[in-house]
Amino acid sequence: MLTEVPQPIYLKDYQPPGFLIDRVDLAFDLGEERAAVHARLTVRRNPDAPPSDGALCLNGEQLELQSIFLDGRPLNPDAYALDEESLQIRGLPDAFVLETRVHIRPQNNSALEGLYKSGGMFCTQCEAEGFRRITYFLDRPDVMSRFSTSVTADRSRYPVLLSNGNPVETEELGDGRHRVTWEDPHPKPCYLFALVAGDLRHIEDTYTTASGRAVALRIYVEPANIDKCDHAMRSLKKAMRWDEERFGREYDLDIYMIVAVNDFNMGAMENKGLNVFNSQYVLARPETATDRDYQNIEGVIAHEYFHNWTGNRITCRDWFQLSLKEGLTVFRDQEFSADMGSRGVKRIEDVRILRAHQFSEDAGPMAHPVRPASYIEINNFYTVTVYNKGAEVIRMQRNLLGAEGFRKGMDLYFRRHDGQAVTTDDFVGCMQDASGRDMGQFQRWYHQAGTPRLGVEGRYDEQARTYTLEVEQNCSETADRSGKEPFDIPLALGLLDTKTGKDLPLTLQGETPAGATRRVLELRQSKETFCFVDIPDRPVPSLLRGFSAPVKVSFDYSDEDLMFLMAHDSDDFNRWDAAQELAQRIILNMVAQYRDGRPMAVPQGVVEAFGTALADDSADKNLLAEVLHLPSESYLGDQMETVDVEGIHGAREAFMNCLAGALKQRLIQLYREHEEQGTYDIQPDSIGRRALKNACLSYLMQLEDPAIHDLCAQQFHRAHNMTDMIAALAALASTDCPQRAQALEAYAEQWKDDTLVMNKWFAVQAMSKLPDVLHQVKALMGHPAFSITNPNKVRSLIGTFCSGNVSGFHAADGSGYDFLAGRVLHIDPLNPQVAARLVRSLARWRRYDPARREMIKLQLQRILEAENLSRDVFEIVSKSLAAA
Ligand code: 0A1
Ligand code: ZN
C-alpha cells in the first residue's frame, strides 16, 4: 500500500541480476492460522552482472521472518537489513546456500496474489510479482531456477497436495498430516511456481505425444463439479495435438495438471505443469454453460497449454517484454480456435474485441506500446494492448513473411532461445534472420503506441483503364508520448467489379499480370501510391481484408458501395465489416437527427440491405448472427468527438426497432426454423443456429409485442441448454413485462447452488435497459450469492454495469459514477487488481459532455484522496487526471 507517491519503473534502467539462484528447495507447512515456508536457495554471483556494491537484495512482502541461515549457520543480524519490501544481505561469498523460514497468512490474503485460500483450498498466483509474498527471492523473470517443493498439510482437509513437475515422494506423518514432494526438472522463473492443496476430485486421461511419450492429464475440481470437466479435457488434448502439428512443439513433463478455483483475479495461469484456472474457464455442461463459455474454455485451455513453449521454456527477460509471451500466445490460441471452429467468425470476434477495447485504450490516458517503456504497477499492463494488439503484431509478421517464412522464424526462435529469458527484439530478430527480411521499421509496432489511420483515396482513369490508390498513414499523439514514425503496414485488398460483383485481377503498373485477386501491399512511407492496370470500370475497393493490420481506414464509400460490399465481397470479414460500417454510419446520423430534434430515419435501402442479408438461406448462420450484432454503444461513442450518451442509446435502439419492425416476418421465420432440436452439441453449425435464432429473438423483443414476450418466456422455461436460457433471460431482463420477474425468480431458484451460473444472473440484470437498473444492482449486492471478495461476482455485477451498460452507468445524474467510486474505495484494500480494473470505466472522462466530465473528475479526485490507495488504482487514476 501507498506510503509515498509511487514512482515509475523504466525499461531503460534494466540491469541483469547480480546473483543467480540455481536451485530452490521449498518446504511448506500449511496450517489453519498460518503457513510456514522454508526456502533453501543455492545462489551464486552472476558473472555477467554489471559492477555493484555486491549486496544481495531479495524481494519479500508481508512475510514474517523467523530465521535466516547462511551456509548452515545463523546469519549475524548485522549482515542483513529488512524493510517492507526487501531483505538485503551484505558481505556474501561468490557462491552460498541461503535458508530462510517465514510465516505467511494465506487465510487473510484477499488480494489473491501469492499463497491464498479459495474456499477450502490453498492455491497460489505468482505472476507477475506474487512469489515475493511467499518467500524472500529474486522475484524477476530472468532468474531461472530448478525447484523442488514439499507440501505438508492435514490429510483429511487437504488430501490432494500439488506443485510443479513430477511427484517424487509421498509420506504419512502419523499425526493426521501428510507430505508430498514435487520436483520440476525444468529451470523456471518464480512467477511460474504453483502450489495447490485441497479436497479435490480429478478426471484423468492420457496423451501420447508425437514422439510416443505418454503424458498423464488431470483436471482437479471441487467434488460437486466433477461432471463438468470433459469439455476442458477434450480441449486440452486437441491443443496438444495442434501444437505438435502446427508448430512442432511437444509437451515435456510426464504429467499436466489443471486445477479449477473459484477465486481468481484473471482467466487462468500457465504455471509449469500445474495450471491454475478460474473455474469459469474449466467447468461446463450444456445446462450450465453457454456456447460462448464452451468456446472460451477451449481457447483458454489452449492458451495456457501453448504457454509451455511460449512463456515457460522461453520466458521474458523483464516485465516490459510481457507481450513476448502474451501476444504470441494469444496469436497461437486465436489460430487454434480458428482451426477448431469457423475461421471467418473467429476473426470477426477478435477484431471486435480489438476495436472495442484496444483502440479505445490507445486513445485514452493509459495508452502504451505493445512493449511499454515504463509502468508504475505491472499488474496494470495485462492489457488488450499487450495481449490482443500484441497478437496482431505477430499476425502481421506472419502476413509479411508468409506462413512458411513465419514458421521458419518460429523454429529458429525455439532453437535459439530455449531455456532463456529474452526480449521482443530477440523474437523479431529470429523472424529477420530466418527470412532475410529487414524488420527494422517493423519494430516500431512494438515501441510506438497509437492506432494508425489510413486515409485512402481512389481515382479511376477511364482512358488509361487504371485505378490509383493513394494511401496516407497518420498516427495521432498518445498519452504516453511515444514517437510516431511511419509504420510498416501490410494492407490486404481486392477490387470488386461493380458489374459482376467479382474480384478483379490485380496487376500493378510495370508488373506482368499474374491473376491474383487478393494482394498484400506493404506501406512503409507516410504516403504511398499504387496504380492498378487493366481495370475495366470504376471498381469498389475492398480494403484491409481480413483486418490485415490493426489500423483504422477511411475511404469515401457511398452507402451504396457499402451495401454492395455487404452483398458481394468475397472476404467474409470485409462483408461483415461493410455491414458494421453501414450500421454505424446510419446510427451516428440518427444521433445527429436526435440531437437536432429531427425525426430519426433509417434509409429504406439500408433496411433492404439487411433484409437481403437475412433472406440468404445459404449464408453461414454464425456470420449472419454477427451481421445482426450491431456496434456497441461504447464503440459508437468512440467514434464521436464528444460522446452523446442519450443520443447513442436512443439511436441504436431506434435502428434495431426499425429493422425489427420492417423485417418482423422474416425474423420470426428464421427464429422458428432454428429452434432447438435434438441433443445439444457444439458443432459450429449448431452454435450458428442458436446464435442466429437468439439474435432474431433479441430484435423481436425490441417490439413491444406481448406475443413475443410469451415466445421469449417460453424459450426461457423450455430451454435445455444455457445458451438459449440466458439469451431469453437477457431479453426479458431488459423488458418491462410480467414474464420478467417470474423468469428471474425461477432462474435463481433453479441455480442458487451453482456459483458460476448465478454470475450470469447478476450480469443480465446489470445489463438491463430498464431505468431502475442501478437500484437493482445495489440491491443485488446484498443477495446471498453475491460476494465482494470474489472477483467473478464483482465483475459480473459491478463490472458489467459499469463497462457494459453505457446508458445505465452514465446516467445524467452521476449516480453511476458515485456508485463506482464507492465500490473502488471499498474493494481496493481487499483486492487492488480488481479495484484497478473497475476504475478504468472512469478513465476516459474527457470524452463526455461538460456536466458528466465534471462529475467523473470529482469522483476520480475523491478516489485519489483516499489514504493507503494501492499502486494499482493510483496509477490509473493519476494518469487519467493528468492526461490532456
Ligand atoms: N499469464 C496469464 C494471465 C495472468 C496474469 C496475471 C495474473 O495475476 C496477476 C494471473 C494470470 C495468462 O496469460 O493466461
Ligand atoms: Zn497468457
PDB file of C-alpha atoms and ligand atoms in Angstrom, residues 127 268 270 303-304 307 325-326 329-330 387, ligand 2:
ATOM      1  CA  GLU A 127       2.624 -13.827 -11.861  1.00  0.00           C
ATOM      2  CA  ALA A 268      -6.011 -18.694 -15.809  1.00  0.00           C
ATOM      3  CA  GLU A 270       0.241 -21.243 -17.016  1.00  0.00           C
ATOM      4  CA  HIS A 303      -3.722 -20.555 -24.367  1.00  0.00           C
ATOM      5  CA  GLU A 304      -2.307 -21.839 -21.095  1.00  0.00           C
ATOM      6  CA  HIS A 307       2.473 -21.010 -22.886  1.00  0.00           C
ATOM      7  CA  LYS A 325       4.783 -14.392 -24.286  1.00  0.00           C
ATOM      8  CA  GLU A 326       1.264 -12.961 -24.266  1.00  0.00           C
ATOM      9  CA  THR A 329       0.387 -16.981 -27.165  1.00  0.00           C
ATOM     10  CA  VAL A 330      -2.833 -15.111 -27.962  1.00  0.00           C
ATOM     11  CA  TYR A 387      -2.309  -9.220 -25.353  1.00  0.00           C
TER      12      TYR A 387
HETATM   13 ZN    ZN B   2      -1.177 -15.721 -21.417  1.00  0.00          ZN
END
